[in-house]
mmCIF file with all atom_site columns, C-alpha atoms in Angstrom:
data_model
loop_
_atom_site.group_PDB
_atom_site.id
_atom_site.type_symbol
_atom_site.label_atom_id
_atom_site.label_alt_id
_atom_site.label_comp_id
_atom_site.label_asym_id
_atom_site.label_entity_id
_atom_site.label_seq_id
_atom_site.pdbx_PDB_ins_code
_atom_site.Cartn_x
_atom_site.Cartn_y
_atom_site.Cartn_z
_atom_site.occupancy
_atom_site.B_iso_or_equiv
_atom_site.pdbx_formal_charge
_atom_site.auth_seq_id
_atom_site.auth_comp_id
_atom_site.auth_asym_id
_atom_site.auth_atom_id
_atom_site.pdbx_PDB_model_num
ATOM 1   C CA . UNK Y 1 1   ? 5.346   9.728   -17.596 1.00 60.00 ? 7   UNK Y CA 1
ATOM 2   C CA . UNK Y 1 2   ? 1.750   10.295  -18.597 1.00 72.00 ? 8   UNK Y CA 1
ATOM 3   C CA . UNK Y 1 3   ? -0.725  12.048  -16.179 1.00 85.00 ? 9   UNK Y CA 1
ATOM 4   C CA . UNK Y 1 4   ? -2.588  10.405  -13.366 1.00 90.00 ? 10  UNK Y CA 1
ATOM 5   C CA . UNK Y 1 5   ? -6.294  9.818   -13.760 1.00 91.00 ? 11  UNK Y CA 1
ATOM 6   C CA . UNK Y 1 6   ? -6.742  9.960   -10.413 1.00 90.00 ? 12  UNK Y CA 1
ATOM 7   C CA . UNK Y 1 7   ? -6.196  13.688  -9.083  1.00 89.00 ? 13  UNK Y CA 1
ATOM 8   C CA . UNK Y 1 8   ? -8.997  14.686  -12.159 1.00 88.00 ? 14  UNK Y CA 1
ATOM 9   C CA . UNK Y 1 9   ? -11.040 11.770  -10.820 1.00 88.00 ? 15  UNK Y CA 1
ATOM 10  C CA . UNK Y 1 10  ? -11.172 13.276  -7.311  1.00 86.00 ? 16  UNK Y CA 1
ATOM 11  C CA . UNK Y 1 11  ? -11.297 16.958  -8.634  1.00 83.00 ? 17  UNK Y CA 1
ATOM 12  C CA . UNK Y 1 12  ? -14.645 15.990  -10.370 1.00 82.00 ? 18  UNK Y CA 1
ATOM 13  C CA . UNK Y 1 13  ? -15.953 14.198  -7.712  1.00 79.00 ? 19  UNK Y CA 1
ATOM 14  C CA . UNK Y 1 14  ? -15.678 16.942  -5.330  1.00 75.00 ? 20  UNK Y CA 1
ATOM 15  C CA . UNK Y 1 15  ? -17.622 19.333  -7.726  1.00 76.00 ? 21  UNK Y CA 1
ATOM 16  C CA . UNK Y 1 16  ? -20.271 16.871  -9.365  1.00 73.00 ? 22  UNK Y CA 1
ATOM 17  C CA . UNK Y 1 17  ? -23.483 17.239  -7.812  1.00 55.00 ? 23  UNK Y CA 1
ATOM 18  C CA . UNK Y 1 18  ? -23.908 13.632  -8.217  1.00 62.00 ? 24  UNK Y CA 1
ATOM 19  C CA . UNK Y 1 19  ? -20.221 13.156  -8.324  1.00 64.00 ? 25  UNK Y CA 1
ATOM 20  C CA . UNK Y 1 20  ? -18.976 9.793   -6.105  1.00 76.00 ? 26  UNK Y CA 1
ATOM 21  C CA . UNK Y 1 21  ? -15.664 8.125   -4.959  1.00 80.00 ? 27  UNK Y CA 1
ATOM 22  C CA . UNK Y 1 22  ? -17.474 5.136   -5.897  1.00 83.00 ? 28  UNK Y CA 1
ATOM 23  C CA . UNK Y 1 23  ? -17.534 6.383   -9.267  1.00 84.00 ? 29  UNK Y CA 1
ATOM 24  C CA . UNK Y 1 24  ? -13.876 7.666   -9.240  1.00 88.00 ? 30  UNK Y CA 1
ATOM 25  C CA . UNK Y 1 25  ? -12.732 3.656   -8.134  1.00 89.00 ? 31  UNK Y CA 1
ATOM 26  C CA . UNK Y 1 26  ? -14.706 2.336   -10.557 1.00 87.00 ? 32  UNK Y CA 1
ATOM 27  C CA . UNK Y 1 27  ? -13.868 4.119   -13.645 1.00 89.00 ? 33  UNK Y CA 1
ATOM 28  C CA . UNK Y 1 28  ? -9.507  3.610   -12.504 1.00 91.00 ? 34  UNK Y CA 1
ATOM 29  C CA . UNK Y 1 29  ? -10.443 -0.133  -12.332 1.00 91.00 ? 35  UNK Y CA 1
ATOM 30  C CA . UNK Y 1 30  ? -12.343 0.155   -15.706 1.00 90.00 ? 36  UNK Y CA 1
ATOM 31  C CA . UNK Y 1 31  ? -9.437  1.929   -17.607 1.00 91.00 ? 37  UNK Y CA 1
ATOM 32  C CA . UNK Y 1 32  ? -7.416  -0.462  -19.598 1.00 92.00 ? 38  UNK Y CA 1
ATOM 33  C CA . UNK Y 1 33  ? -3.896  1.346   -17.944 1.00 94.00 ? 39  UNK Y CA 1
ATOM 34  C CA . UNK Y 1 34  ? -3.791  1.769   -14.101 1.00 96.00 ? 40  UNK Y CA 1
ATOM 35  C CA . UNK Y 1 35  ? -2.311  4.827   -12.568 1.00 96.00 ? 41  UNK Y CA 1
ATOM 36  C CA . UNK Y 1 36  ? 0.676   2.377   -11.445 1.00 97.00 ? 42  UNK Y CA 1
ATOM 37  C CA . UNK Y 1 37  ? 1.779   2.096   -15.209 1.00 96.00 ? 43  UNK Y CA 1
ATOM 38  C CA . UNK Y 1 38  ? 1.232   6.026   -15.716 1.00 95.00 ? 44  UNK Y CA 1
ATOM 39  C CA . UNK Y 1 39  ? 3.486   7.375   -13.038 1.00 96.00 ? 45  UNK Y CA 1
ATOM 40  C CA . UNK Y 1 40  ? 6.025   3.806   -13.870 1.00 96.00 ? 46  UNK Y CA 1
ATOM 41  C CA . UNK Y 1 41  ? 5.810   2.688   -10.141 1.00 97.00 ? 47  UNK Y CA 1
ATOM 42  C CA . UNK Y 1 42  ? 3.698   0.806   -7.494  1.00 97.00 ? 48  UNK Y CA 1
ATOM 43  C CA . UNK Y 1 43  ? 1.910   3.363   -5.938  1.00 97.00 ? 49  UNK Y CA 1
ATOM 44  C CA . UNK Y 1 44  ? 1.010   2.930   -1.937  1.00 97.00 ? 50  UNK Y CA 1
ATOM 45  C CA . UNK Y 1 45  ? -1.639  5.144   -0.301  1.00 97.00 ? 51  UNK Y CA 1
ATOM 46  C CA . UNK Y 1 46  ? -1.548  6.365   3.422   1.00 97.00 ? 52  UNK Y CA 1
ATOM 47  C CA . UNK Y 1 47  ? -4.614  7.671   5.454   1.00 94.00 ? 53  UNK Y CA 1
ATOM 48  C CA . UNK Y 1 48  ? -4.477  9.806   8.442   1.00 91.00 ? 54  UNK Y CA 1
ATOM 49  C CA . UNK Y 1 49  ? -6.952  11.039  10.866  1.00 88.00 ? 55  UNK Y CA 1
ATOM 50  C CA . UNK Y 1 50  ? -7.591  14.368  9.951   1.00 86.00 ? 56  UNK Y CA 1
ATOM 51  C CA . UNK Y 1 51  ? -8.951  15.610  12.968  1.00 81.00 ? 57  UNK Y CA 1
ATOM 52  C CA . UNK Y 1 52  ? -12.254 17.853  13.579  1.00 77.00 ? 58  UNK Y CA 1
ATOM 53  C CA . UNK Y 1 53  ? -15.947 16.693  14.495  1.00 77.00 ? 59  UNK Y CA 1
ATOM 54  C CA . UNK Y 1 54  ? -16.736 15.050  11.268  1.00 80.00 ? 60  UNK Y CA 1
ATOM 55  C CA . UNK Y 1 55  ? -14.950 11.120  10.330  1.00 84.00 ? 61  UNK Y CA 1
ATOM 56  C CA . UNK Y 1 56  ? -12.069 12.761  8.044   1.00 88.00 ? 62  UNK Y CA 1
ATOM 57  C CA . UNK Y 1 57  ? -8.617  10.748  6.841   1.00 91.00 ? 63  UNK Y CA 1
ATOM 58  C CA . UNK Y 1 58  ? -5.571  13.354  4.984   1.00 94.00 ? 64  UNK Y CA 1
ATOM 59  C CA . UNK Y 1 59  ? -4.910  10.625  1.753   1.00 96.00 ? 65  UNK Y CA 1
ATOM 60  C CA . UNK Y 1 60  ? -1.391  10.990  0.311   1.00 97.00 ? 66  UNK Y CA 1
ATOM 61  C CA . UNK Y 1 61  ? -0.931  9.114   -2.890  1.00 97.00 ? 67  UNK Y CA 1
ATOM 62  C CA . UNK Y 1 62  ? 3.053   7.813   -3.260  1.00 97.00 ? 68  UNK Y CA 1
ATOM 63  C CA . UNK Y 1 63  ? 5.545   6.279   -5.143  1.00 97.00 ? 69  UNK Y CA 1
ATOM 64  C CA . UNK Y 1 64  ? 6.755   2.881   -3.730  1.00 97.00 ? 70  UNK Y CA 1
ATOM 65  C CA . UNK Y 1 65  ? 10.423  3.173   -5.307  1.00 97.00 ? 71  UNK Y CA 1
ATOM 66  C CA . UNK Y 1 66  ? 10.806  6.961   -5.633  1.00 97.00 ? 72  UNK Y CA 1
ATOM 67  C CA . UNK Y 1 67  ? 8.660   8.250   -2.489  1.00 97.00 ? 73  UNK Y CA 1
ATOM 68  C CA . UNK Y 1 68  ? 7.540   10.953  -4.798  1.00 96.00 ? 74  UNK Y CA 1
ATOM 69  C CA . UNK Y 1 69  ? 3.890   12.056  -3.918  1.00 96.00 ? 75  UNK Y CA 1
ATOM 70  C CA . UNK Y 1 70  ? 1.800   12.397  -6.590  1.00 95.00 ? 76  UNK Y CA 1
ATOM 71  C CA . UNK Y 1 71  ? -1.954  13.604  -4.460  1.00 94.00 ? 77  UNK Y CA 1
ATOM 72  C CA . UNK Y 1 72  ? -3.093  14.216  -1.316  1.00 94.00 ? 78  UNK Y CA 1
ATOM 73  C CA . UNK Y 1 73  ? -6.489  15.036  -0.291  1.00 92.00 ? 79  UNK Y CA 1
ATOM 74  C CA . UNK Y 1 74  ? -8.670  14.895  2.446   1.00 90.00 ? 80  UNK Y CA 1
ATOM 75  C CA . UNK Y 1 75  ? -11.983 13.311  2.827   1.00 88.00 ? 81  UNK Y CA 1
ATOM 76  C CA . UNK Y 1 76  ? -14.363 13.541  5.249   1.00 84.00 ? 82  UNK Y CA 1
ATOM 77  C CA . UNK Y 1 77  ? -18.005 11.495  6.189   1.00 83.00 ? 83  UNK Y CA 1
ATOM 78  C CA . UNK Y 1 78  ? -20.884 13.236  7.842   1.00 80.00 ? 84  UNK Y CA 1
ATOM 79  C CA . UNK Y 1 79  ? -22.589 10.041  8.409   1.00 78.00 ? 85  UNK Y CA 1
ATOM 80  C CA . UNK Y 1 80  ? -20.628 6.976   8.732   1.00 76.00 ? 86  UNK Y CA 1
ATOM 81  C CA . UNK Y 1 81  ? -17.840 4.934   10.387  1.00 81.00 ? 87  UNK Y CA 1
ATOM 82  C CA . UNK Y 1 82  ? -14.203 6.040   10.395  1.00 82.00 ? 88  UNK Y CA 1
ATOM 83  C CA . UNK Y 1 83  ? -13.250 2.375   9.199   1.00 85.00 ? 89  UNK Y CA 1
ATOM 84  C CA . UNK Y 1 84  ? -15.377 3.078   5.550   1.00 88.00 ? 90  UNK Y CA 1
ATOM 85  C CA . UNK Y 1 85  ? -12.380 5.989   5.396   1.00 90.00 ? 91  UNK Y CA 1
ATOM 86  C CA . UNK Y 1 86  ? -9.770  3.147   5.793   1.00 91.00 ? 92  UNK Y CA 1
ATOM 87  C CA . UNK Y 1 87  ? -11.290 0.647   3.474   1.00 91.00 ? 93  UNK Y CA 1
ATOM 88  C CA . UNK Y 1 88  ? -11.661 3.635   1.035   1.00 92.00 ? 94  UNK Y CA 1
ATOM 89  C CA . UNK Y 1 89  ? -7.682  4.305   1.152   1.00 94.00 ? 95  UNK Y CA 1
ATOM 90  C CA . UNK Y 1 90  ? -7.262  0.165   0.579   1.00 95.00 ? 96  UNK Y CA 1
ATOM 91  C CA . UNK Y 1 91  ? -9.914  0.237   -2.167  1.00 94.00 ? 97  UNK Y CA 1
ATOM 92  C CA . UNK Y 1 92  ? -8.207  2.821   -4.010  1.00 95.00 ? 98  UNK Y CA 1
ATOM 93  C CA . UNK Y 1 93  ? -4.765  1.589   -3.646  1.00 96.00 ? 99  UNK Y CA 1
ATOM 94  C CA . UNK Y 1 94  ? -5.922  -1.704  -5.303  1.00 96.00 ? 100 UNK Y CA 1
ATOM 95  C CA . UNK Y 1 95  ? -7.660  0.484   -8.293  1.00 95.00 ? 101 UNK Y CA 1
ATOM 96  C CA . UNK Y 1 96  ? -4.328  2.543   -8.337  1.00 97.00 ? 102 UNK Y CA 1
ATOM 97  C CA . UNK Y 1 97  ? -2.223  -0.614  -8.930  1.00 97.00 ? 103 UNK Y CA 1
ATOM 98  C CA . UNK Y 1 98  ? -4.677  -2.620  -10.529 1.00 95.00 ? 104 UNK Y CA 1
ATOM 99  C CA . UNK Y 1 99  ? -6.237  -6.022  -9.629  1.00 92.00 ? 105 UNK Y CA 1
ATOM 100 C CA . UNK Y 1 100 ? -3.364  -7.994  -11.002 1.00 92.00 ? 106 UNK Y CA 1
ATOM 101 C CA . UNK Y 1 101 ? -0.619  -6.286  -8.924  1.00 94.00 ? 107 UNK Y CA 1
ATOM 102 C CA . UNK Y 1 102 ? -2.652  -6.561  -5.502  1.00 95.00 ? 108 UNK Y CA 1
ATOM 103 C CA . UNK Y 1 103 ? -1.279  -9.015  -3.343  1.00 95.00 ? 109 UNK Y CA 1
ATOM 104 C CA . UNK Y 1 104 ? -3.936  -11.976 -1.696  1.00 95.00 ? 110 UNK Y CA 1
ATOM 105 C CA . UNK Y 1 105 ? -3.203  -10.126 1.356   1.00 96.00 ? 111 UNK Y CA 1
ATOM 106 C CA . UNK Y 1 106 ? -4.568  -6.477  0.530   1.00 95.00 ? 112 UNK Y CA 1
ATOM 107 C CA . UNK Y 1 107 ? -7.540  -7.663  -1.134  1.00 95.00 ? 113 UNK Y CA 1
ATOM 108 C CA . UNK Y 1 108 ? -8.224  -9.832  2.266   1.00 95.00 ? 114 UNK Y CA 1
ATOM 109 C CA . UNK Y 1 109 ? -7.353  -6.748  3.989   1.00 94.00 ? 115 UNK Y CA 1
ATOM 110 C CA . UNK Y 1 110 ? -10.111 -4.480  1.882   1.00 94.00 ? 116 UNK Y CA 1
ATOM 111 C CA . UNK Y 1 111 ? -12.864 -7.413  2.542   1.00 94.00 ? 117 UNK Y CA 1
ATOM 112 C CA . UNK Y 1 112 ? -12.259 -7.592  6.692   1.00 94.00 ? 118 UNK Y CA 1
ATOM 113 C CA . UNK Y 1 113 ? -12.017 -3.626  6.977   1.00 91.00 ? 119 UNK Y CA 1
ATOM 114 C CA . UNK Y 1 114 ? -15.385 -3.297  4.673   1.00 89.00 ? 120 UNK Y CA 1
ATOM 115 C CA . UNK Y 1 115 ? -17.030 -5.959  6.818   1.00 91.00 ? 121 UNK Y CA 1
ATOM 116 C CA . UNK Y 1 116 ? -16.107 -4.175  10.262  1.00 89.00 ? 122 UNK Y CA 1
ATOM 117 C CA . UNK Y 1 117 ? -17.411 -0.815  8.322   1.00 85.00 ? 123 UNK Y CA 1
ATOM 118 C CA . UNK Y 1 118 ? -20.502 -2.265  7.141   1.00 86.00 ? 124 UNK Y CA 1
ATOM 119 C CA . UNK Y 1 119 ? -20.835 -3.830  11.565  1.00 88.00 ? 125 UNK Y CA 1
ATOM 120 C CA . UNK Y 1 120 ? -20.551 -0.417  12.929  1.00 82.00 ? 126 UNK Y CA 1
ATOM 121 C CA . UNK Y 1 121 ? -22.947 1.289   10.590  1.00 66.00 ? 127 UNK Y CA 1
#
């Protein structure tokens, strides 16, 4: 099993000054092999409220088949909905699996949560 991109991604991210998950989607999408063929298995993300004062979600990155996790992380928005966090965790599982292996219904999914967070911003 090769290495993920993703928990280098994220690592950079968080200490780039102009570091951005933005960036970190884009350039797993851009890669000619998703993180899905990497670790050999759909991968499924899961967002929970994190708790505190700030819009936070506790990401865990995991194997479909094996149930293995492979990341977690936590995020956290100073300015900005809680439903951006949840789009986020859809976004990313698309990029994980690529655009191919994302069902009609996820990338329906990602457009209606991005709409509500774009409503309540």
């Amino acid at each position: 099993m090769s290495e993920l991109m993703l928990p280098r991604l994220i690592e950079r991210a968080a200490t780039d000054v102009d570091g951005s998950l933005t960036g970190v989607v884009r350039t797993l999408i851009a890669d000619p092999a998703t993180d899905a063929e990497r670790a050999g298995e759909r991968l499924l993300v899961f967002g929970a409220p994190a708790g505190g004062d700030l819009a936070s979600r506790r990401f865990h990155i995991v194997g479909e088949r094996s149930g293995r996790e492979y990341l977690s992380f936590t995020l956290a928005l100073e300015d900005g909905p809680e439903s951006l966090l949840e789009a986020f965790g859809l976004q990313l599982q698309i990029a994980l699996n690529g655009m191919d292996e994302s069902s009609c219904e996820e990338l329906d999914c990602f457009r209606e949560l991005l709409a509500a967070a774009r409503s309540e911003a």
